[in-house]
Amino acid sequence: MIEVKGLCKNYGGKTAISDVSFTVNDGEILGFLGPNGAGKSTTMNIITGYISSTSGTVTVDGDEIMENPIAVKKKIGYLPEQPPLYLDMTVKAYLSFMYDLKKVKLNKPQHIEQICKLVKIDDVYDRVIKHLSKGYKQRVGIAQALLGEPKLLILDEPTVGLDPNQIIEIRDLVKSLGKSHTIILSSHVLPEVQSVCDRVIVINNGKVVADDTTANLSSGLSAENRLVLTIEGEKNAVIAALKTVPGVTEVAFSRQNADSSAEYVVSYDKSQDVRKFVFSKMAGMNCPIISMSNDSMTLEDVFRKLTQDEPSK
């Protein structure tokens, strides 16, 4: 669907992005992450044709952005961080205006009605936009991005400033849109990206530093696996016994519970699965394991690890 190759953008002597390359498959929801100033907005603005690149190419569904800018823009629906709303217009008037501005050829009343039902703004269709809640304004912004049935949606911070309930509503909407659209989602709400996106790209200092699923990123960046265990028994004896299990590299006491159990974090070599050996060791000491779970890196852990070594420009 999208192929970005060798994208560079210079502002005078400053390099905003350098040799950015990636692809987005048809029907995929891609999370696009990076710290402030990393080059996310620059990359998205080039993909949408809002600014030109210094070098490199962007191809959307077979059309290159510089060679066929109008054809590419017809295939893209864009929601910037600040939705381009005319606050004194009603929702109806605004969507009608944007329909004409985008030169959409579909049946106007039917097309707008379908979009309003899809993003659930049909109940505020005749209201003035400035009187709507932040969540509804975001939905109106998404509605304008959907005009013309674009194949690609680019959503920049679609849940910024929303309350928890509104965030869940927009998250569910993005998931449903992903069934019929290819989506690039930029967000600082990392749990949101982890729950919605099929794949994640992390950009830092103008370069792509990671491109994979969150599960693969967590596994690849972690040198060790970790178990979180709740065990009944004398603390020092439990720790000493766990350290003797082959493959275990570290045992850390986490907390004492109100009963006779305590929580421990056990790090072990990725090449070994120590769970059955831990179970046997504790059973032999008559120290029951109340719970055992894997403690994998979260997307926040991955993001910090990939971006904290070098300060963003």
PDB file of C-alpha atoms in Angstrom:
ATOM      1  CA  MET A   1       0.000   0.000   0.000  1.00  0.00           C
ATOM      2  CA  ILE A   2       2.711   2.499   1.019  1.00  0.00           C
ATOM      3  CA  GLU A   3       6.414   2.392   0.239  1.00  0.00           C
ATOM      4  CA  VAL A   4       8.713   5.023   1.723  1.00  0.00           C
ATOM      5  CA  LYS A   5      12.291   4.846   0.391  1.00  0.00           C
ATOM      6  CA  GLY A   6      15.324   6.858   1.474  1.00  0.00           C
ATOM      7  CA  LEU A   7      13.315   9.832   2.703  1.00  0.00           C
ATOM      8  CA  CYS A   8      15.400  12.856   3.750  1.00  0.00           C
ATOM      9  CA  LYS A   9      14.400  16.384   4.684  1.00  0.00           C
ATOM     10  CA  ASN A  10      16.808  19.235   5.389  1.00  0.00           C
ATOM     11  CA  TYR A  11      15.930  22.692   6.688  1.00  0.00           C
ATOM     12  CA  GLY A  12      19.001  24.760   5.842  1.00  0.00           C
ATOM     13  CA  GLY A  13      21.827  23.061   7.711  1.00  0.00           C
ATOM     14  CA  LYS A  14      19.517  21.022   9.944  1.00  0.00           C
ATOM     15  CA  THR A  15      18.489  17.471   9.056  1.00  0.00           C
ATOM     16  CA  ALA A  16      14.952  16.655  10.191  1.00  0.00           C
ATOM     17  CA  ILE A  17      14.866  13.067   8.850  1.00  0.00           C
ATOM     18  CA  SER A  18      17.570  10.969   7.210  1.00  0.00           C
ATOM     19  CA  ASP A  19      17.159   7.849   5.044  1.00  0.00           C
ATOM     20  CA  VAL A  20      13.730   6.932   6.420  1.00  0.00           C
ATOM     21  CA  SER A  21      12.441   3.783   4.704  1.00  0.00           C
ATOM     22  CA  PHE A  22       9.502   1.518   5.502  1.00  0.00           C
ATOM     23  CA  THR A  23       6.444  -0.104   3.969  1.00  0.00           C
ATOM     24  CA  VAL A  24       2.858  -0.339   5.158  1.00  0.00           C
ATOM     25  CA  ASN A  25       0.824  -3.300   3.978  1.00  0.00           C
ATOM     26  CA  ASP A  26      -2.732  -3.062   2.727  1.00  0.00           C
ATOM     27  CA  GLY A  27      -5.179  -3.236   5.654  1.00  0.00           C
ATOM     28  CA  GLU A  28      -2.488  -2.783   8.314  1.00  0.00           C
ATOM     29  CA  ILE A  29      -2.669  -0.452  11.327  1.00  0.00           C
ATOM     30  CA  LEU A  30       0.826   0.951  11.837  1.00  0.00           C
ATOM     31  CA  GLY A  31       1.880   2.740  15.014  1.00  0.00           C
ATOM     32  CA  PHE A  32       4.345   5.575  14.328  1.00  0.00           C
ATOM     33  CA  LEU A  33       6.222   6.549  17.485  1.00  0.00           C
ATOM     34  CA  GLY A  34       9.042   8.832  18.507  1.00  0.00           C
ATOM     35  CA  PRO A  35       9.935  11.546  21.028  1.00  0.00           C
ATOM     36  CA  ASN A  36       9.183  15.194  20.314  1.00  0.00           C
ATOM     37  CA  GLY A  37      11.388  16.479  17.512  1.00  0.00           C
ATOM     38  CA  ALA A  38      12.225  12.996  16.247  1.00  0.00           C
ATOM     39  CA  GLY A  39      10.774  13.556  12.762  1.00  0.00           C
ATOM     40  CA  LYS A  40       7.303  11.980  13.001  1.00  0.00           C
ATOM     41  CA  SER A  41       5.339  15.009  11.834  1.00  0.00           C
ATOM     42  CA  THR A  42       7.860  15.762   9.086  1.00  0.00           C
ATOM     43  CA  THR A  43       7.516  12.222   7.745  1.00  0.00           C
ATOM     44  CA  MET A  44       3.714  12.302   7.862  1.00  0.00           C
ATOM     45  CA  ASN A  45       3.603  15.733   6.218  1.00  0.00           C
ATOM     46  CA  ILE A  46       5.741  14.423   3.357  1.00  0.00           C
ATOM     47  CA  ILE A  47       3.524  11.345   2.927  1.00  0.00           C
ATOM     48  CA  THR A  48       0.423  13.558   2.727  1.00  0.00           C
ATOM     49  CA  GLY A  49       2.109  15.912   0.239  1.00  0.00           C
ATOM     50  CA  TYR A  50       1.913  18.872   2.606  1.00  0.00           C
ATOM     51  CA  ILE A  51       5.675  19.412   2.307  1.00  0.00           C
ATOM     52  CA  SER A  52       8.220  18.049  -0.156  1.00  0.00           C
ATOM     53  CA  SER A  53      11.231  15.907   0.715  1.00  0.00           C
ATOM     54  CA  THR A  54      14.829  16.845   0.015  1.00  0.00           C
ATOM     55  CA  SER A  55      15.335  13.357  -1.412  1.00  0.00           C
ATOM     56  CA  GLY A  56      13.652   9.980  -1.416  1.00  0.00           C
ATOM     57  CA  THR A  57      10.264   8.773  -2.636  1.00  0.00           C
ATOM     58  CA  VAL A  58       6.806   8.036  -1.244  1.00  0.00           C
ATOM     59  CA  THR A  59       4.568   5.710  -3.232  1.00  0.00           C
ATOM     60  CA  VAL A  60       0.930   5.214  -2.236  1.00  0.00           C
ATOM     61  CA  ASP A  61      -0.954   2.422  -3.992  1.00  0.00           C
ATOM     62  CA  GLY A  62       1.295   2.663  -7.060  1.00  0.00           C
ATOM     63  CA  ASP A  63       1.420   6.477  -7.349  1.00  0.00           C
ATOM     64  CA  GLU A  64       4.479   8.510  -6.325  1.00  0.00           C
ATOM     65  CA  ILE A  65       3.663  11.653  -4.331  1.00  0.00           C
ATOM     66  CA  MET A  66       5.839  14.054  -6.364  1.00  0.00           C
ATOM     67  CA  GLU A  67       4.877  12.618  -9.764  1.00  0.00           C
ATOM     68  CA  ASN A  68       1.123  12.316  -9.135  1.00  0.00           C
ATOM     69  CA  PRO A  69       0.336  14.487  -6.102  1.00  0.00           C
ATOM     70  CA  ILE A  70      -3.392  14.854  -6.811  1.00  0.00           C
ATOM     71  CA  ALA A  71      -3.868  11.109  -7.319  1.00  0.00           C
ATOM     72  CA  VAL A  72      -2.035  10.353  -4.062  1.00  0.00           C
ATOM     73  CA  LYS A  73      -3.924  12.952  -2.042  1.00  0.00           C
ATOM     74  CA  LYS A  74      -7.235  11.448  -3.168  1.00  0.00           C
ATOM     75  CA  LYS A  75      -6.152   8.182  -1.568  1.00  0.00           C
ATOM     76  CA  ILE A  76      -5.273   9.781   1.788  1.00  0.00           C
ATOM     77  CA  GLY A  77      -7.471  10.973   4.637  1.00  0.00           C
ATOM     78  CA  TYR A  78      -5.505  13.035   7.163  1.00  0.00           C
ATOM     79  CA  LEU A  79      -6.368  14.029  10.716  1.00  0.00           C
ATOM     80  CA  PRO A  80      -3.680  16.371  12.101  1.00  0.00           C
ATOM     81  CA  GLU A  81      -3.159  16.790  15.838  1.00  0.00           C
ATOM     82  CA  GLN A  82      -5.331  19.907  15.729  1.00  0.00           C
ATOM     83  CA  PRO A  83      -8.372  18.957  13.597  1.00  0.00           C
ATOM     84  CA  PRO A  84      -8.974  21.511  10.807  1.00  0.00           C
ATOM     85  CA  LEU A  85     -12.441  22.503  12.005  1.00  0.00           C
ATOM     86  CA  TYR A  86     -14.424  25.677  11.338  1.00  0.00           C
ATOM     87  CA  LEU A  87     -15.938  26.152  14.772  1.00  0.00           C
ATOM     88  CA  ASP A  88     -18.762  28.507  13.736  1.00  0.00           C
ATOM     89  CA  MET A  89     -20.118  25.991  11.211  1.00  0.00           C
ATOM     90  CA  THR A  90     -22.569  23.243  11.980  1.00  0.00           C
ATOM     91  CA  VAL A  91     -21.327  19.685  11.496  1.00  0.00           C
ATOM     92  CA  LYS A  92     -23.574  19.428   8.424  1.00  0.00           C
ATOM     93  CA  ALA A  93     -22.251  22.627   6.845  1.00  0.00           C
ATOM     94  CA  TYR A  94     -18.633  21.771   7.616  1.00  0.00           C
ATOM     95  CA  LEU A  95     -18.755  18.280   6.102  1.00  0.00           C
ATOM     96  CA  SER A  96     -20.584  19.647   3.054  1.00  0.00           C
ATOM     97  CA  PHE A  97     -17.882  22.301   2.643  1.00  0.00           C
ATOM     98  CA  MET A  98     -15.063  19.735   2.991  1.00  0.00           C
ATOM     99  CA  TYR A  99     -16.841  17.437   0.520  1.00  0.00           C
ATOM    100  CA  ASP A 100     -16.803  20.231  -2.080  1.00  0.00           C
ATOM    101  CA  LEU A 101     -13.234  21.237  -1.227  1.00  0.00           C
ATOM    102  CA  LYS A 102     -11.999  17.675  -1.779  1.00  0.00           C
ATOM    103  CA  LYS A 103     -14.024  17.453  -5.040  1.00  0.00           C
ATOM    104  CA  VAL A 104     -15.606  14.165  -4.003  1.00  0.00           C
ATOM    105  CA  LYS A 105     -17.733  12.584  -6.746  1.00  0.00           C
ATOM    106  CA  LEU A 106     -19.865  10.260  -4.610  1.00  0.00           C
ATOM    107  CA  ASN A 107     -23.546  10.880  -3.847  1.00  0.00           C
ATOM    108  CA  LYS A 108     -23.208  13.761  -1.400  1.00  0.00           C
ATOM    109  CA  PRO A 109     -26.146  13.324   1.030  1.00  0.00           C
ATOM    110  CA  GLN A 110     -25.775   9.539   1.140  1.00  0.00           C
ATOM    111  CA  HIS A 111     -21.966   9.613   1.527  1.00  0.00           C
ATOM    112  CA  ILE A 112     -21.988  12.150   4.376  1.00  0.00           C
ATOM    113  CA  GLU A 113     -24.837  10.323   6.109  1.00  0.00           C
ATOM    114  CA  GLN A 114     -22.906   7.027   5.985  1.00  0.00           C
ATOM    115  CA  ILE A 115     -19.781   8.642   7.454  1.00  0.00           C
ATOM    116  CA  CYS A 116     -21.734  10.341  10.243  1.00  0.00           C
ATOM    117  CA  LYS A 117     -23.289   7.031  11.242  1.00  0.00           C
ATOM    118  CA  LEU A 118     -19.916   5.285  11.073  1.00  0.00           C
ATOM    119  CA  VAL A 119     -18.172   7.743  13.425  1.00  0.00           C
ATOM    120  CA  LYS A 120     -21.360   8.235  15.486  1.00  0.00           C
ATOM    121  CA  ILE A 121     -21.914  11.948  15.028  1.00  0.00           C
ATOM    122  CA  ASP A 122     -25.343  11.728  13.372  1.00  0.00           C
ATOM    123  CA  ASP A 123     -26.932  12.876  16.659  1.00  0.00           C
ATOM    124  CA  VAL A 124     -25.000  16.205  16.522  1.00  0.00           C
ATOM    125  CA  TYR A 125     -25.345  16.717  12.768  1.00  0.00           C
ATOM    126  CA  ASP A 126     -27.128  20.085  13.104  1.00  0.00           C
ATOM    127  CA  ARG A 127     -25.107  21.442  16.038  1.00  0.00           C
ATOM    128  CA  VAL A 128     -22.466  24.168  15.830  1.00  0.00           C
ATOM    129  CA  ILE A 129     -19.004  22.617  16.137  1.00  0.00           C
ATOM    130  CA  LYS A 130     -17.726  25.012  18.843  1.00  0.00           C
ATOM    131  CA  HIS A 131     -20.461  23.757  21.177  1.00  0.00           C
ATOM    132  CA  LEU A 132     -19.356  20.119  20.857  1.00  0.00           C
ATOM    133  CA  SER A 133     -17.199  18.243  23.367  1.00  0.00           C
ATOM    134  CA  LYS A 134     -13.566  17.505  22.573  1.00  0.00           C
ATOM    135  CA  GLY A 135     -14.452  13.898  21.798  1.00  0.00           C
ATOM    136  CA  TYR A 136     -17.122  14.882  19.290  1.00  0.00           C
ATOM    137  CA  LYS A 137     -14.758  17.387  17.661  1.00  0.00           C
ATOM    138  CA  GLN A 138     -12.244  14.578  17.161  1.00  0.00           C
ATOM    139  CA  ARG A 139     -14.977  12.473  15.574  1.00  0.00           C
ATOM    140  CA  VAL A 140     -15.866  15.323  13.212  1.00  0.00           C
ATOM    141  CA  GLY A 141     -12.173  15.558  12.316  1.00  0.00           C
ATOM    142  CA  ILE A 142     -12.090  11.840  11.547  1.00  0.00           C
ATOM    143  CA  ALA A 143     -15.289  12.236   9.502  1.00  0.00           C
ATOM    144  CA  GLN A 144     -13.656  14.831   7.231  1.00  0.00           C
ATOM    145  CA  ALA A 145     -10.676  12.502   6.796  1.00  0.00           C
ATOM    146  CA  LEU A 146     -13.062   9.780   5.582  1.00  0.00           C
ATOM    147  CA  LEU A 147     -14.667  11.930   2.876  1.00  0.00           C
ATOM    148  CA  GLY A 148     -13.995  10.476  -0.553  1.00  0.00           C
ATOM    149  CA  GLU A 149     -13.410   6.942   0.787  1.00  0.00           C
ATOM    150  CA  PRO A 150      -9.593   7.202   0.978  1.00  0.00           C
ATOM    151  CA  LYS A 151      -7.674   3.927   1.170  1.00  0.00           C
ATOM    152  CA  LEU A 152      -5.160   5.359   3.658  1.00  0.00           C
ATOM    153  CA  LEU A 153      -5.896   7.171   6.932  1.00  0.00           C
ATOM    154  CA  ILE A 154      -3.162   9.108   8.734  1.00  0.00           C
ATOM    155  CA  LEU A 155      -4.173   9.971  12.294  1.00  0.00           C
ATOM    156  CA  ASP A 156      -1.875  12.239  14.305  1.00  0.00           C
ATOM    157  CA  GLU A 157      -2.585  12.033  18.059  1.00  0.00           C
ATOM    158  CA  PRO A 158      -6.321  11.305  17.615  1.00  0.00           C
ATOM    159  CA  THR A 159      -6.965  10.959  21.370  1.00  0.00           C
ATOM    160  CA  VAL A 160      -4.937  13.901  22.688  1.00  0.00           C
ATOM    161  CA  GLY A 161      -6.845  15.836  25.350  1.00  0.00           C
ATOM    162  CA  LEU A 162      -9.654  13.299  25.669  1.00  0.00           C
ATOM    163  CA  ASP A 163     -10.959  11.805  28.900  1.00  0.00           C
ATOM    164  CA  PRO A 164     -10.590   8.030  29.513  1.00  0.00           C
ATOM    165  CA  ASN A 165     -14.063   7.189  28.189  1.00  0.00           C
ATOM    166  CA  GLN A 166     -13.518   9.241  25.033  1.00  0.00           C
ATOM    167  CA  ILE A 167     -10.120   7.607  24.505  1.00  0.00           C
ATOM    168  CA  ILE A 168     -11.727   4.161  24.577  1.00  0.00           C
ATOM    169  CA  GLU A 169     -14.422   5.326  22.138  1.00  0.00           C
ATOM    170  CA  ILE A 170     -11.892   6.700  19.628  1.00  0.00           C
ATOM    171  CA  ARG A 171      -9.686   3.612  20.076  1.00  0.00           C
ATOM    172  CA  ASP A 172     -12.631   1.353  19.243  1.00  0.00           C
ATOM    173  CA  LEU A 173     -13.448   3.561  16.241  1.00  0.00           C
ATOM    174  CA  VAL A 174      -9.882   3.268  14.923  1.00  0.00           C
ATOM    175  CA  LYS A 175     -10.047  -0.523  15.304  1.00  0.00           C
ATOM    176  CA  SER A 176     -13.276  -0.653  13.321  1.00  0.00           C
ATOM    177  CA  LEU A 177     -11.856   1.629  10.608  1.00  0.00           C
ATOM    178  CA  GLY A 178      -8.860  -0.698  10.354  1.00  0.00           C
ATOM    179  CA  LYS A 179     -11.139  -3.383   8.916  1.00  0.00           C
ATOM    180  CA  SER A 180     -11.575  -1.364   5.721  1.00  0.00           C
ATOM    181  CA  HIS A 181      -8.622   1.060   5.673  1.00  0.00           C
ATOM    182  CA  THR A 182      -4.849   1.113   5.949  1.00  0.00           C
ATOM    183  CA  ILE A 183      -3.997   3.328   8.942  1.00  0.00           C
ATOM    184  CA  ILE A 184      -0.895   5.133  10.199  1.00  0.00           C
ATOM    185  CA  LEU A 185      -1.446   6.146  13.821  1.00  0.00           C
ATOM    186  CA  SER A 186       0.853   8.516  15.678  1.00  0.00           C
ATOM    187  CA  SER A 187       0.274   8.698  19.420  1.00  0.00           C
ATOM    188  CA  HIS A 188       2.039   9.301  22.725  1.00  0.00           C
ATOM    189  CA  VAL A 189      -0.492   7.062  24.492  1.00  0.00           C
ATOM    190  CA  LEU A 190       1.595   3.891  24.280  1.00  0.00           C
ATOM    191  CA  PRO A 191      -0.975   1.419  25.703  1.00  0.00           C
ATOM    192  CA  GLU A 192      -3.328   2.680  22.992  1.00  0.00           C
ATOM    193  CA  VAL A 193      -0.785   1.906  20.271  1.00  0.00           C
ATOM    194  CA  GLN A 194      -0.061  -1.495  21.790  1.00  0.00           C
ATOM    195  CA  SER A 195      -3.752  -2.426  21.835  1.00  0.00           C
ATOM    196  CA  VAL A 196      -4.664  -1.084  18.379  1.00  0.00           C
ATOM    197  CA  CYS A 197      -1.653  -1.439  16.073  1.00  0.00           C
ATOM    198  CA  ASP A 198      -0.478  -4.498  14.163  1.00  0.00           C
ATOM    199  CA  ARG A 199       3.065  -3.149  13.878  1.00  0.00           C
ATOM    200  CA  VAL A 200       5.158  -0.326  15.318  1.00  0.00           C
ATOM    201  CA  ILE A 201       7.830   1.920  13.827  1.00  0.00           C
ATOM    202  CA  VAL A 202       9.966   3.957  16.217  1.00  0.00           C
ATOM    203  CA  ILE A 203      11.818   6.989  14.869  1.00  0.00           C
ATOM    204  CA  ASN A 204      14.509   8.805  16.834  1.00  0.00           C
ATOM    205  CA  ASN A 205      16.758  11.690  15.784  1.00  0.00           C
ATOM    206  CA  GLY A 206      15.326  11.514  12.280  1.00  0.00           C
ATOM    207  CA  LYS A 207      16.049   7.819  11.713  1.00  0.00           C
ATOM    208  CA  VAL A 208      14.025   4.633  11.992  1.00  0.00           C
ATOM    209  CA  VAL A 209      15.401   2.702  14.974  1.00  0.00           C
ATOM    210  CA  ALA A 210      12.813  -0.105  15.145  1.00  0.00           C
ATOM    211  CA  ASP A 211      10.214  -1.697  12.876  1.00  0.00           C
ATOM    212  CA  ASP A 212       8.382  -4.775  14.142  1.00  0.00           C
ATOM    213  CA  THR A 213       5.456  -6.045  16.187  1.00  0.00           C
ATOM    214  CA  THR A 214       5.475  -5.001  19.843  1.00  0.00           C
ATOM    215  CA  ALA A 215       5.892  -8.641  20.898  1.00  0.00           C
ATOM    216  CA  ASN A 216       8.981  -9.093  18.728  1.00  0.00           C
ATOM    217  CA  LEU A 217      10.441  -5.767  19.868  1.00  0.00           C
ATOM    218  CA  SER A 218      10.015  -6.744  23.516  1.00  0.00           C
ATOM    219  CA  SER A 219      11.632 -10.124  22.939  1.00  0.00           C
ATOM    220  CA  GLY A 220      14.469  -8.813  20.804  1.00  0.00           C
ATOM    221  CA  LEU A 221      15.480  -5.960  23.117  1.00  0.00           C
ATOM    222  CA  SER A 222      15.410  -7.955  26.309  1.00  0.00           C
ATOM    223  CA  ALA A 223      18.560  -9.991  26.968  1.00  0.00           C
ATOM    224  CA  GLU A 224      16.699 -12.018  29.583  1.00  0.00           C
ATOM    225  CA  ASN A 225      13.217 -13.270  30.392  1.00  0.00           C
ATOM    226  CA  ARG A 226      11.601 -12.606  33.730  1.00  0.00           C
ATOM    227  CA  LEU A 227       9.123 -14.461  35.903  1.00  0.00           C
ATOM    228  CA  VAL A 228       6.987 -12.856  38.576  1.00  0.00           C
ATOM    229  CA  LEU A 229       6.341 -15.420  41.317  1.00  0.00           C
ATOM    230  CA  THR A 230       4.200 -15.407  44.451  1.00  0.00           C
ATOM    231  CA  ILE A 231       5.547 -18.071  46.818  1.00  0.00           C
ATOM    232  CA  GLU A 232       4.785 -19.135  50.381  1.00  0.00           C
ATOM    233  CA  GLY A 233       7.855 -19.744  52.528  1.00  0.00           C
ATOM    234  CA  GLU A 234      10.757 -18.166  54.384  1.00  0.00           C
ATOM    235  CA  LYS A 235      12.127 -15.341  52.217  1.00  0.00           C
ATOM    236  CA  ASN A 236      15.864 -16.026  52.458  1.00  0.00           C
ATOM    237  CA  ALA A 237      15.433 -19.753  51.908  1.00  0.00           C
ATOM    238  CA  VAL A 238      13.267 -19.153  48.832  1.00  0.00           C
ATOM    239  CA  ILE A 239      15.751 -16.695  47.330  1.00  0.00           C
ATOM    240  CA  ALA A 240      18.694 -19.009  47.980  1.00  0.00           C
ATOM    241  CA  ALA A 241      16.880 -21.959  46.392  1.00  0.00           C
ATOM    242  CA  LEU A 242      15.780 -19.986  43.306  1.00  0.00           C
ATOM    243  CA  LYS A 243      19.362 -18.880  42.675  1.00  0.00           C
ATOM    244  CA  THR A 244      20.433 -22.522  42.346  1.00  0.00           C
ATOM    245  CA  VAL A 245      18.016 -23.209  39.450  1.00  0.00           C
ATOM    246  CA  PRO A 246      20.007 -23.686  36.192  1.00  0.00           C
ATOM    247  CA  GLY A 247      19.553 -20.675  33.901  1.00  0.00           C
ATOM    248  CA  VAL A 248      18.470 -18.251  36.627  1.00  0.00           C
ATOM    249  CA  THR A 249      20.669 -15.139  36.559  1.00  0.00           C
ATOM    250  CA  GLU A 250      19.068 -12.991  39.251  1.00  0.00           C
ATOM    251  CA  VAL A 251      16.436 -13.206  41.974  1.00  0.00           C
ATOM    252  CA  ALA A 252      14.900 -10.033  43.389  1.00  0.00           C
ATOM    253  CA  PHE A 253      12.534  -9.794  46.349  1.00  0.00           C
ATOM    254  CA  SER A 254       9.595  -7.585  45.371  1.00  0.00           C
ATOM    255  CA  ARG A 255       7.206  -7.377  48.337  1.00  0.00           C
ATOM    256  CA  GLN A 256       5.792  -9.209  51.332  1.00  0.00           C
ATOM    257  CA  ASN A 257       2.079  -9.938  51.154  1.00  0.00           C
ATOM    258  CA  ALA A 258      -0.399  -9.797  54.045  1.00  0.00           C
ATOM    259  CA  ASP A 259      -0.413 -13.595  54.271  1.00  0.00           C
ATOM    260  CA  SER A 260       2.689 -15.799  54.438  1.00  0.00           C
ATOM    261  CA  SER A 261       3.489 -15.353  50.746  1.00  0.00           C
ATOM    262  CA  ALA A 262       5.857 -12.935  49.049  1.00  0.00           C
ATOM    263  CA  GLU A 263       6.496 -11.766  45.487  1.00  0.00           C
ATOM    264  CA  TYR A 264       9.788 -12.334  43.655  1.00  0.00           C
ATOM    265  CA  VAL A 265      11.116 -11.397  40.216  1.00  0.00           C
ATOM    266  CA  VAL A 266      13.321 -14.073  38.662  1.00  0.00           C
ATOM    267  CA  SER A 267      15.493 -13.216  35.648  1.00  0.00           C
ATOM    268  CA  TYR A 268      16.712 -16.076  33.502  1.00  0.00           C
ATOM    269  CA  ASP A 269      18.591 -16.734  30.292  1.00  0.00           C
ATOM    270  CA  LYS A 270      16.412 -16.498  27.154  1.00  0.00           C
ATOM    271  CA  SER A 271      17.784 -19.801  25.860  1.00  0.00           C
ATOM    272  CA  GLN A 272      16.209 -21.738  28.743  1.00  0.00           C
ATOM    273  CA  ASP A 273      12.690 -22.243  30.073  1.00  0.00           C
ATOM    274  CA  VAL A 274      13.160 -22.499  33.827  1.00  0.00           C
ATOM    275  CA  ARG A 275       9.524 -22.726  34.885  1.00  0.00           C
ATOM    276  CA  LYS A 276       9.321 -26.478  35.474  1.00  0.00           C
ATOM    277  CA  PHE A 277      12.642 -26.424  37.355  1.00  0.00           C
ATOM    278  CA  VAL A 278      11.426 -23.569  39.565  1.00  0.00           C
ATOM    279  CA  PHE A 279       8.238 -25.512  40.248  1.00  0.00           C
ATOM    280  CA  SER A 280      10.172 -28.670  41.175  1.00  0.00           C
ATOM    281  CA  LYS A 281      12.562 -26.751  43.418  1.00  0.00           C
ATOM    282  CA  MET A 282       9.784 -25.043  45.358  1.00  0.00           C
ATOM    283  CA  ALA A 283       7.730 -28.252  45.611  1.00  0.00           C
ATOM    284  CA  GLY A 284      10.742 -30.045  47.067  1.00  0.00           C
ATOM    285  CA  MET A 285      11.030 -27.349  49.751  1.00  0.00           C
ATOM    286  CA  ASN A 286       7.280 -27.463  50.484  1.00  0.00           C
ATOM    287  CA  CYS A 287       6.987 -23.832  49.389  1.00  0.00           C
ATOM    288  CA  PRO A 288       3.783 -23.552  47.325  1.00  0.00           C
ATOM    289  CA  ILE A 289       3.816 -21.309  44.231  1.00  0.00           C
ATOM    290  CA  ILE A 290       0.619 -19.254  44.446  1.00  0.00           C
ATOM    291  CA  SER A 291       1.083 -17.590  41.069  1.00  0.00           C
ATOM    292  CA  MET A 292       3.596 -17.499  38.204  1.00  0.00           C
ATOM    293  CA  SER A 293       3.537 -15.101  35.237  1.00  0.00           C
ATOM    294  CA  ASN A 294       5.897 -13.774  32.596  1.00  0.00           C
ATOM    295  CA  ASP A 295       7.062 -10.202  33.049  1.00  0.00           C
ATOM    296  CA  SER A 296       7.711  -8.994  29.482  1.00  0.00           C
ATOM    297  CA  MET A 297       8.782  -5.523  28.393  1.00  0.00           C
ATOM    298  CA  THR A 298       5.888  -3.163  27.757  1.00  0.00           C
ATOM    299  CA  LEU A 299       5.793  -0.852  24.752  1.00  0.00           C
ATOM    300  CA  GLU A 300       6.766   1.940  27.138  1.00  0.00           C
ATOM    301  CA  ASP A 301       9.877  -0.042  28.158  1.00  0.00           C
ATOM    302  CA  VAL A 302      10.717  -0.609  24.485  1.00  0.00           C
ATOM    303  CA  PHE A 303      10.170   3.063  23.622  1.00  0.00           C
ATOM    304  CA  ARG A 304      12.383   4.288  26.453  1.00  0.00           C
ATOM    305  CA  LYS A 305      15.137   1.831  25.625  1.00  0.00           C
ATOM    306  CA  LEU A 306      15.161   2.837  21.965  1.00  0.00           C
ATOM    307  CA  THR A 307      15.031   6.600  22.510  1.00  0.00           C
ATOM    308  CA  GLN A 308      16.705   7.429  25.828  1.00  0.00           C
ATOM    309  CA  ASP A 309      20.314   6.710  24.845  1.00  0.00           C
ATOM    310  CA  GLU A 310      20.525   9.764  22.602  1.00  0.00           C
ATOM    311  CA  PRO A 311      18.770  13.055  23.284  1.00  0.00           C
ATOM    312  CA  SER A 312      16.256  14.037  20.631  1.00  0.00           C
ATOM    313  CA  LYS A 313      17.115  17.014  18.488  1.00  0.00           C
TER     314      LYS A 313
END
